[in-house]
Coordinates of C-alpha atoms and ligand atoms in Angstrom, one line a residue:
M20 CA 64.1 97.2 126.2
K21 CA 67.6 95.4 126.6
T22 CA 70.2 96.6 124.2
I23 CA 73.2 94.4 123.1
I24 CA 76.2 95.6 121.2
T25 CA 79.0 93.5 119.7
Y26 CA 81.9 94.2 117.3
G27 CA 84.2 92.5 114.8
T28 CA 85.6 92.8 111.4
F29 CA 83.3 90.1 110.2
D30 CA 85.6 89.3 107.1
L31 CA 84.5 86.3 104.9
F32 CA 81.4 85.8 107.1
H33 CA 81.6 82.4 108.6
Q34 CA 79.7 80.1 111.1
G35 CA 81.6 81.4 113.9
H36 CA 80.3 85.0 113.1
Y37 CA 76.8 83.7 112.8
N38 CA 76.8 81.9 116.1
I39 CA 78.0 84.8 118.0
L40 CA 75.6 87.2 116.6
K41 CA 72.7 84.7 117.2
R42 CA 73.7 84.2 120.7
A43 CA 74.2 87.9 121.3
K44 CA 70.8 88.7 120.0
E45 CA 69.3 86.0 122.5
Q46 CA 70.8 88.1 125.3
G47 CA 68.3 91.0 124.8
D48 CA 65.8 92.7 122.5
Y49 CA 67.8 94.9 120.3
L50 CA 71.2 94.0 118.7
I51 CA 73.7 96.5 117.5
V52 CA 76.6 95.2 115.4
G53 CA 79.8 97.3 115.1
V54 CA 81.8 96.6 111.9
T55 CA 85.3 97.8 111.9
G56 CA 86.2 100.5 109.2
E57 CA 88.8 100.0 106.6
Q58 CA 91.0 102.7 108.0
Y59 CA 90.7 101.6 111.5
D60 CA 91.6 97.9 110.6
I61 CA 94.8 99.2 108.8
E62 CA 95.6 101.4 111.9
R63 CA 95.4 98.3 114.2
G64 CA 97.5 96.2 111.9
K65 CA 94.8 94.2 110.0
L66 CA 96.3 94.6 106.5
N67 CA 94.9 91.6 105.0
V68 CA 91.0 92.0 105.3
S69 CA 89.6 90.6 102.0
Q70 CA 86.2 92.3 101.8
T71 CA 85.2 95.9 101.6
I72 CA 83.2 97.3 104.6
A73 CA 80.1 97.4 102.2
E74 CA 80.4 93.7 101.6
R75 CA 80.9 92.9 105.3
I76 CA 78.0 95.0 106.3
E77 CA 75.7 93.4 103.7
N78 CA 76.7 89.9 105.0
I79 CA 75.6 90.9 108.5
R80 CA 72.4 92.5 107.2
R81 CA 71.5 89.3 105.3
T82 CA 71.5 87.2 108.6
G83 CA 68.5 89.4 109.7
L84 CA 69.9 89.3 113.3
A85 CA 71.2 92.8 113.5
D86 CA 68.7 95.7 114.4
K87 CA 71.3 98.2 113.7
I88 CA 74.7 98.1 112.0
I89 CA 77.3 100.7 112.9
T90 CA 80.9 101.3 111.8
E91 CA 83.8 101.4 114.4
E92 CA 86.2 104.0 113.1
Y93 CA 88.6 104.5 116.0
E94 CA 90.2 103.1 119.1
G95 CA 88.0 104.0 122.2
Q96 CA 84.8 104.5 120.2
K97 CA 83.1 101.7 122.1
I98 CA 82.6 103.6 125.2
S99 CA 80.9 106.4 123.3
D100 CA 78.7 103.9 121.5
I101 CA 77.7 102.3 124.7
K102 CA 76.6 105.6 126.1
K103 CA 75.0 106.9 122.9
Y104 CA 72.9 103.8 122.3
H105 CA 72.1 103.3 126.0
V106 CA 73.7 99.7 125.7
D107 CA 73.0 97.1 128.5
V108 CA 75.3 94.3 127.4
F109 CA 78.6 94.3 125.5
V110 CA 79.1 90.9 123.9
I111 CA 82.5 89.6 122.5
G112 CA 84.0 86.2 121.7
S113 CA 86.0 84.3 124.4
D114 CA 89.1 85.0 122.4
W115 CA 88.9 88.5 124.0
R116 CA 88.4 87.3 127.6
G117 CA 89.3 89.8 130.2
K118 CA 90.4 92.3 127.5
F119 CA 87.3 94.4 127.8
D120 CA 86.7 94.3 131.5
F121 CA 87.3 97.9 131.8
L122 CA 83.8 98.5 130.1
K123 CA 82.1 97.0 133.1
E124 CA 81.7 100.5 134.6
H125 CA 79.5 101.4 131.6
C126 CA 77.5 98.2 131.1
E127 CA 77.6 94.3 131.5
V128 CA 80.4 92.7 129.7
L129 CA 79.8 89.2 128.3
Y130 CA 82.4 86.9 126.8
L131 CA 80.8 84.1 124.7
E132 CA 82.4 80.9 123.8
R133 CA 84.1 81.2 120.4
T134 CA 83.1 78.6 117.8
K135 CA 86.0 76.2 117.3
D136 CA 88.1 75.5 114.2
I137 CA 87.0 78.5 112.2
S138 CA 88.2 82.1 111.7
S139 CA 88.6 84.7 108.9
T140 CA 92.3 84.2 109.1
M141 CA 91.9 80.6 108.3
L142 CA 89.7 81.4 105.4
R143 CA 92.0 84.1 104.1
N144 CA 94.9 81.7 104.3
K145 CA 93.1 79.2 102.2
E146 CA 92.3 82.0 99.6
I147 CA 95.9 83.3 99.6
S148 CA 98.6 80.9 98.6
N149 CA 101.6 80.9 100.6
I150 CA 104.4 82.7 98.7
Q151 CA 107.9 81.7 99.2
F152 CA 110.1 84.9 98.9
G153 CA 113.9 85.0 98.1
I154 CA 115.7 88.1 99.2
A155 CA 118.6 89.3 97.0
G156 CA 120.9 91.3 99.2
S157 CA 121.7 91.3 102.9
G158 CA 122.2 95.0 103.7
R159 CA 120.3 97.3 105.9
I160 CA 117.0 97.5 103.8
A161 CA 117.0 93.6 103.5
E162 CA 117.3 93.5 107.3
R163 CA 114.2 95.7 107.7
F164 CA 112.1 93.6 105.2
V165 CA 112.2 90.3 107.1
P166 CA 110.5 91.6 110.5
E167 CA 108.1 93.6 108.3
S168 CA 107.1 90.7 106.2
K169 CA 105.6 89.1 109.4
Y170 CA 102.8 91.3 109.3
V171 CA 101.6 90.1 105.9
S172 CA 99.9 86.7 105.9
G173 CA 101.1 84.3 103.2
C174 CA 104.5 85.9 103.0
N175 CA 107.2 83.4 103.8
I176 CA 110.9 84.4 103.5
R177 CA 112.7 81.2 102.4
G178 CA 116.3 82.2 101.4
V179 CA 118.7 84.9 100.9
Y180 CA 121.4 85.7 98.4
S181 CA 124.5 87.9 98.8
R182 CA 127.7 87.8 96.7
N183 CA 129.5 87.4 100.0
I184 CA 128.5 84.1 101.3
K185 CA 129.6 85.0 104.9
N186 CA 127.1 88.0 104.9
A187 CA 124.4 85.6 103.5
S188 CA 125.0 83.2 106.1
K189 CA 124.9 85.7 108.9
F190 CA 121.7 87.0 107.6
C191 CA 120.3 83.6 107.2
N192 CA 121.0 82.6 110.9
K193 CA 119.9 85.9 112.2
F194 CA 116.4 85.5 110.7
E195 CA 116.4 81.6 110.9
L196 CA 115.8 81.2 107.0
E197 CA 116.0 77.9 105.2
F198 CA 119.0 78.5 103.1
C199 CA 121.6 81.1 101.8
T200 CA 123.6 81.3 98.7
D201 CA 126.1 83.4 96.9
D202 CA 124.6 82.0 93.7
Y203 CA 121.7 84.3 92.5
E204 CA 120.3 81.7 90.1
E205 CA 120.0 79.2 92.9
L206 CA 117.9 81.7 94.9
V207 CA 115.7 82.4 91.9
D208 CA 115.1 78.7 91.2
K209 CA 114.3 77.8 94.7
C210 CA 111.7 80.7 95.4
D211 CA 108.3 81.9 93.9
V212 CA 109.1 85.6 94.1
I213 CA 112.3 87.7 94.5
Y214 CA 112.8 90.9 96.6
I215 CA 115.8 92.8 95.2
A216 CA 117.6 94.9 97.7
T217 CA 121.1 95.0 96.1
P218 CA 123.0 98.1 94.8
H219 CA 121.2 100.0 92.1
K220 CA 123.4 98.9 89.2
L221 CA 122.6 95.2 89.8
H222 CA 118.9 95.7 89.7
Y223 CA 118.3 95.5 86.0
Q224 CA 120.2 92.2 85.4
M225 CA 118.7 90.6 88.5
T226 CA 115.2 91.7 87.8
K227 CA 115.5 90.5 84.1
S228 CA 116.9 87.2 85.1
A229 CA 114.3 86.4 87.8
L230 CA 111.3 87.5 85.3
K231 CA 112.8 85.3 82.5
K232 CA 112.5 82.3 85.0
G233 CA 109.0 83.2 85.6
K234 CA 109.4 84.8 89.1
H235 CA 107.5 88.0 90.3
V236 CA 109.8 90.7 91.4
L237 CA 109.5 93.4 94.0
C238 CA 112.6 95.7 93.3
E239 CA 113.8 98.5 95.6
K240 CA 113.8 101.9 94.0
P241 CA 114.9 102.9 91.5
I242 CA 114.2 99.7 89.6
T243 CA 116.6 100.9 86.9
L244 CA 118.5 104.0 86.3
N245 CA 117.6 104.0 82.7
S246 CA 113.8 104.4 81.6
N247 CA 114.3 102.1 78.4
Q248 CA 115.4 99.4 80.5
L249 CA 112.6 99.7 82.9
I250 CA 110.2 99.7 80.0
E251 CA 111.9 96.6 78.6
L252 CA 111.5 94.8 82.0
Y253 CA 107.8 95.6 82.2
E254 CA 107.5 94.1 78.7
I255 CA 109.0 90.9 79.9
A256 CA 106.7 90.9 82.9
D257 CA 103.8 91.4 80.7
K258 CA 104.7 88.4 78.3
K259 CA 105.2 86.2 81.2
K260 CA 102.1 87.5 83.1
L261 CA 104.2 88.5 86.1
V262 CA 104.2 91.2 88.6
L263 CA 107.2 93.7 88.6
M264 CA 106.6 96.3 91.3
E265 CA 108.8 99.2 92.6
G266 CA 109.6 99.4 96.3
I267 CA 109.0 103.1 97.0
K268 CA 107.5 102.3 100.5
T269 CA 105.8 105.9 100.8
A270 CA 103.7 105.2 97.8
Y271 CA 101.8 102.3 99.6
S272 CA 101.4 103.8 103.0
P273 CA 97.9 104.9 104.2
G274 CA 98.9 108.3 105.3
F275 CA 100.5 109.2 102.0
N276 CA 97.5 108.0 99.9
R277 CA 95.3 110.1 102.3
L278 CA 97.4 113.2 101.8
I279 CA 97.5 112.7 97.9
D280 CA 93.5 112.2 98.0
L281 CA 93.1 115.4 100.0
A282 CA 95.4 117.6 97.9
K283 CA 93.9 116.2 94.7
F284 CA 90.4 117.1 96.1
E285 CA 91.5 120.6 96.0
V286 CA 91.2 121.3 99.7
I287 CA 93.9 123.9 99.3
G288 CA 92.7 125.0 96.0
K289 CA 94.9 124.8 92.9
I290 CA 98.4 123.5 93.7
C291 CA 101.1 126.0 92.8
H292 CA 104.2 124.9 94.5
I293 CA 105.6 121.8 96.2
D294 CA 108.6 121.8 98.4
A295 CA 109.9 118.5 99.5
T296 CA 113.1 117.7 101.2
F297 CA 114.7 114.4 102.1
T298 CA 118.3 114.2 103.5
K299 CA 120.0 111.3 105.2
L300 CA 123.6 111.7 106.4
E301 CA 125.5 108.6 105.3
N302 CA 128.9 107.2 106.2
K303 CA 131.3 108.5 103.6
S304 CA 132.6 105.0 103.1
N305 CA 129.3 103.5 102.1
R306 CA 128.5 102.6 98.5
E307 CA 126.1 105.8 98.4
F308 CA 129.3 107.7 98.0
D309 CA 130.8 105.7 95.4
F310 CA 130.3 107.2 91.8
E311 CA 131.1 103.9 90.3
Q312 CA 128.3 102.1 92.1
A313 CA 125.8 104.8 91.0
G314 CA 125.9 106.7 94.3
G315 CA 124.7 110.1 95.0
S316 CA 121.7 111.8 96.5
V317 CA 119.5 111.8 93.4
N318 CA 120.0 108.2 92.6
E319 CA 119.6 107.2 96.3
L320 CA 116.7 109.4 97.4
A321 CA 115.0 111.4 94.7
S322 CA 112.4 108.7 94.2
Y323 CA 110.6 109.8 97.2
P324 CA 110.0 113.6 96.5
L325 CA 109.6 112.8 92.7
L326 CA 106.7 110.6 93.8
V327 CA 105.0 113.5 95.2
V328 CA 105.3 115.6 92.3
E329 CA 104.5 112.8 89.8
K330 CA 101.2 112.1 91.8
L331 CA 100.3 115.6 92.1
L332 CA 101.6 117.6 89.1
G333 CA 102.4 115.0 86.5
K334 CA 105.1 115.6 83.8
P335 CA 107.2 118.8 84.1
K336 CA 107.8 120.9 81.2
A337 CA 111.3 121.9 82.4
I338 CA 113.7 120.7 84.9
S339 CA 117.1 122.1 86.3
Y340 CA 119.4 121.0 89.0
N341 CA 121.7 122.6 91.5
S342 CA 124.3 120.2 93.2
I343 CA 127.2 120.1 95.5
Y344 CA 129.7 117.5 94.7
E345 CA 132.3 115.5 96.4
N346 CA 134.3 112.8 94.2
N347 CA 131.9 113.2 91.5
V348 CA 128.9 112.3 93.6
D349 CA 126.2 114.8 94.5
I350 CA 126.1 115.1 98.2
F351 CA 123.1 117.6 98.0
T352 CA 121.0 118.4 95.0
K353 CA 118.0 120.8 94.4
I354 CA 115.8 119.8 91.5
N355 CA 113.7 122.6 90.2
L356 CA 110.7 121.5 88.2
E357 CA 108.4 123.8 86.1
Y358 CA 104.8 123.0 85.1
E359 CA 102.3 125.0 83.2
D360 CA 101.0 126.9 86.3
A361 CA 103.2 125.5 89.1
F362 CA 106.7 124.9 90.3
A363 CA 108.4 122.4 92.6
T364 CA 111.5 122.4 94.5
L365 CA 112.9 119.0 95.7
K366 CA 116.0 118.8 97.9
V367 CA 117.8 115.6 98.6
G368 CA 121.2 115.0 100.4
L369 CA 123.4 112.4 101.6
G370 CA 126.1 114.8 102.8
V371 CA 124.0 117.7 103.9
K372 CA 121.2 117.8 106.5
S373 CA 118.0 119.7 106.4
E374 CA 114.5 119.6 107.8
G375 CA 112.7 116.7 106.1
D376 CA 109.2 118.2 105.7
L377 CA 107.0 118.6 102.8
V378 CA 104.8 121.8 101.9
I379 CA 102.2 121.8 99.2
S380 CA 101.0 125.2 98.5
G381 CA 97.7 126.1 96.8
T382 CA 95.4 129.0 96.1
K383 CA 93.3 128.4 99.3
G384 CA 96.0 127.3 101.7
Y385 CA 98.8 124.9 102.2
I386 CA 99.4 121.4 103.6
Y387 CA 102.2 121.0 105.9
V388 CA 103.6 117.5 106.3
F389 CA 105.7 117.0 109.2
A390 CA 109.2 115.4 109.0
P391 CA 109.8 112.5 108.2
W392 CA 107.2 113.2 105.5
W393 CA 108.1 110.0 103.6
K394 CA 106.8 108.1 106.6
T395 CA 103.6 110.1 106.2
Q396 CA 101.8 110.1 109.4
E397 CA 101.0 113.7 110.5
F398 CA 100.0 116.7 108.3
E399 CA 97.9 119.8 108.7
V400 CA 95.9 121.7 106.3
R401 CA 96.5 125.4 107.1
R402 CA 94.7 128.4 105.9
E403 CA 94.8 132.2 106.2
N404 CA 92.3 132.0 109.0
R405 CA 94.0 129.8 111.5
N406 CA 90.6 128.7 113.0
L407 CA 90.1 126.8 109.9
N408 CA 93.2 124.8 110.1
K409 CA 92.8 121.0 110.3
K410 CA 95.2 118.4 111.5
Y411 CA 95.4 114.7 110.3
F412 CA 97.1 111.8 111.9
I413 CA 97.2 108.4 110.1
Q414 CA 99.2 105.8 111.7
F415 CA 102.5 104.7 109.9
D416 CA 103.4 101.3 111.5
G417 CA 107.0 100.0 111.9
D418 CA 109.2 100.6 108.8
G419 CA 106.2 100.9 106.6
L420 CA 107.5 97.9 104.3
R421 CA 104.5 95.9 105.3
Y422 CA 102.3 98.1 103.3
E423 CA 104.3 97.6 100.1
I424 CA 104.7 93.8 100.8
S425 CA 100.9 93.7 101.2
E426 CA 100.2 95.4 98.1
F427 CA 102.7 93.3 96.1
M428 CA 100.9 90.1 97.6
K429 CA 97.6 91.4 96.6
L430 CA 98.7 92.1 93.0
I431 CA 100.0 88.5 92.8
N432 CA 96.9 87.0 94.4
C433 CA 94.4 89.1 92.3
K434 CA 96.5 88.6 89.1
K435 CA 96.9 92.3 88.5
K436 CA 99.9 93.7 86.7
E437 CA 100.2 97.1 88.5
S438 CA 99.2 99.0 91.5
W439 CA 97.0 102.1 91.5
M440 CA 99.1 103.4 94.1
L441 CA 102.3 103.4 92.1
S442 CA 101.6 102.7 88.5
R443 CA 104.0 101.7 85.9
S444 CA 103.9 105.1 84.2
N445 CA 104.5 106.7 87.6
S446 CA 107.7 104.6 88.0
I447 CA 108.8 105.4 84.4
N448 CA 108.3 109.0 84.8
I449 CA 110.2 109.1 88.0
V450 CA 113.1 107.2 86.6
K451 CA 113.2 109.6 83.6
V452 CA 114.1 112.5 85.9
I453 CA 116.9 110.4 87.6
E454 CA 118.2 109.5 84.3
D455 CA 118.1 113.0 83.0
F456 CA 120.1 114.1 86.0
S457 CA 122.8 111.4 85.4
R458 CA 123.1 112.3 81.8
L459 CA 123.8 115.9 82.6
N460 CA 126.2 115.0 85.3
I461 CA 128.2 113.0 82.9
Q462 CA 128.1 115.6 80.3
N463 CA 129.3 118.2 82.9
M464 CA 132.2 115.8 83.8
H465 CA 133.4 115.6 80.4
N466 CA 133.2 119.3 79.7
Ligands
LIG514 N1 84.2 84.8 116.6 C1 83.6 83.6 117.2 N2 84.0 82.4 116.7 C2 85.0 82.3 115.8 C3 85.4 83.5 115.2 C4 84.8 84.7 115.5 O1 82.9 83.7 118.1 N3 85.3 81.1 115.3 C5 83.8 86.1 117.1 C6 84.8 86.9 117.6 O2 85.2 86.5 118.9 C7 84.3 88.3 117.7 C8 83.4 88.2 116.3 O3 83.1 86.8 116.0 O4 83.5 88.5 118.9 C9 84.0 89.0 115.2 O5 85.3 88.4 115.1 P1 86.4 88.6 113.9 O6 87.7 89.2 114.5 O7 85.8 89.4 112.9 O8 86.5 87.2 113.4 P2 87.8 86.2 113.2 O9 87.3 85.0 112.4 O10 88.3 85.9 114.6 O11 88.7 87.1 112.4 P3 90.4 87.1 112.4 O12 90.8 85.7 112.0 O13 90.7 88.1 111.3 O14 90.9 87.5 113.6

């Protein structure tokens, strides 16, 4: 018996897929089709696959051509599969010519001519409308946004706004955008959606103005510094049937979601304590150190560790803070949260440096997330008996903004108002803590 194997994502099954499976089958007696798993697709940068693995497998099954369907979960699996299934011929489309020659020491490698003028990417692009983004702000985060957007199909950055036209023009030239402006309303009028990456205090007005003009908004965290304002913005978004999503990039990353799933699944038993630290030494002349511009460690960084406690422990019953100040700005703050049967200690700092790790402690063990935990990639479930420890590694690509952009685009395309990865109530609860801290701060300053 001659065994053939071939692999692919097989998203939105099309004629090209059918042709290659048919011709692969003709090469032998038994055809194995490897379908890439969802996690593996994300790891290799395919963020836009439309169909679930179950749907993709079902489409292949329906052709009646595959004798066996397997899933491909990791890079390098092909060699094991070839050995395990005693494969004689590895078949793949001509777009991969030469790329799998190294498999020749294990079996015959055959590149078959690709069917012209059809691909999953083409079909997905037809499904997804091209969305014209306008960027408000030309600072560091906006600079990272543009290269990351290239990984998400359908996302086109059209123009940039900055109140300083020189900065806008520099940004526009650097990233070869269509236009730049120092008039925010012009940006809003010319684009379908707005990404807001301006200083905190400008978020509310800019978001409101874009929503009122019927534009979807992706806004950097925290969207507002006041929970009532945030609720008001969500109400406007609802009335206008628009997406308003908060850009806490960690929330949308595959590693972080895997971590949350594991912790919620009680792999370490009942969660009793969370210790999360995020510090980032900033230049003291930056706006992050300016009280008037809502600077400070909590405003700037607390959204990240608060995301963890919000996801795992929910609403706290008591909160207290310890801070070190310089010019009325907290350069380091410890947030102590109390729950019914648990505690959390969150540390954020712009003027103090510490280890950026995360420890989730439970009754059966703890999860140690290596720094920088907010770019969640590597973590270990540790137990009393070290032999039972288990390490996890989930790829976090680039700056991670691609996961956030991809989710935002999905919400727009599927006409959904909020993401399960960071719900509106998650965002509101997070901002409530930030607001509470600011209120206490101002009270203390007046005493
Ligand atoms: N294939 C083909 N002819 C096409 C498209 C795909 O022969 N027009 C082959 C590929 O070479 C591969 C298999 O079908 O051997 C599965 O490819 P896959 O990557 O899933 O399909 P694409 O349409 O190329 O997907 P994408 O656009 O996402 O790369």
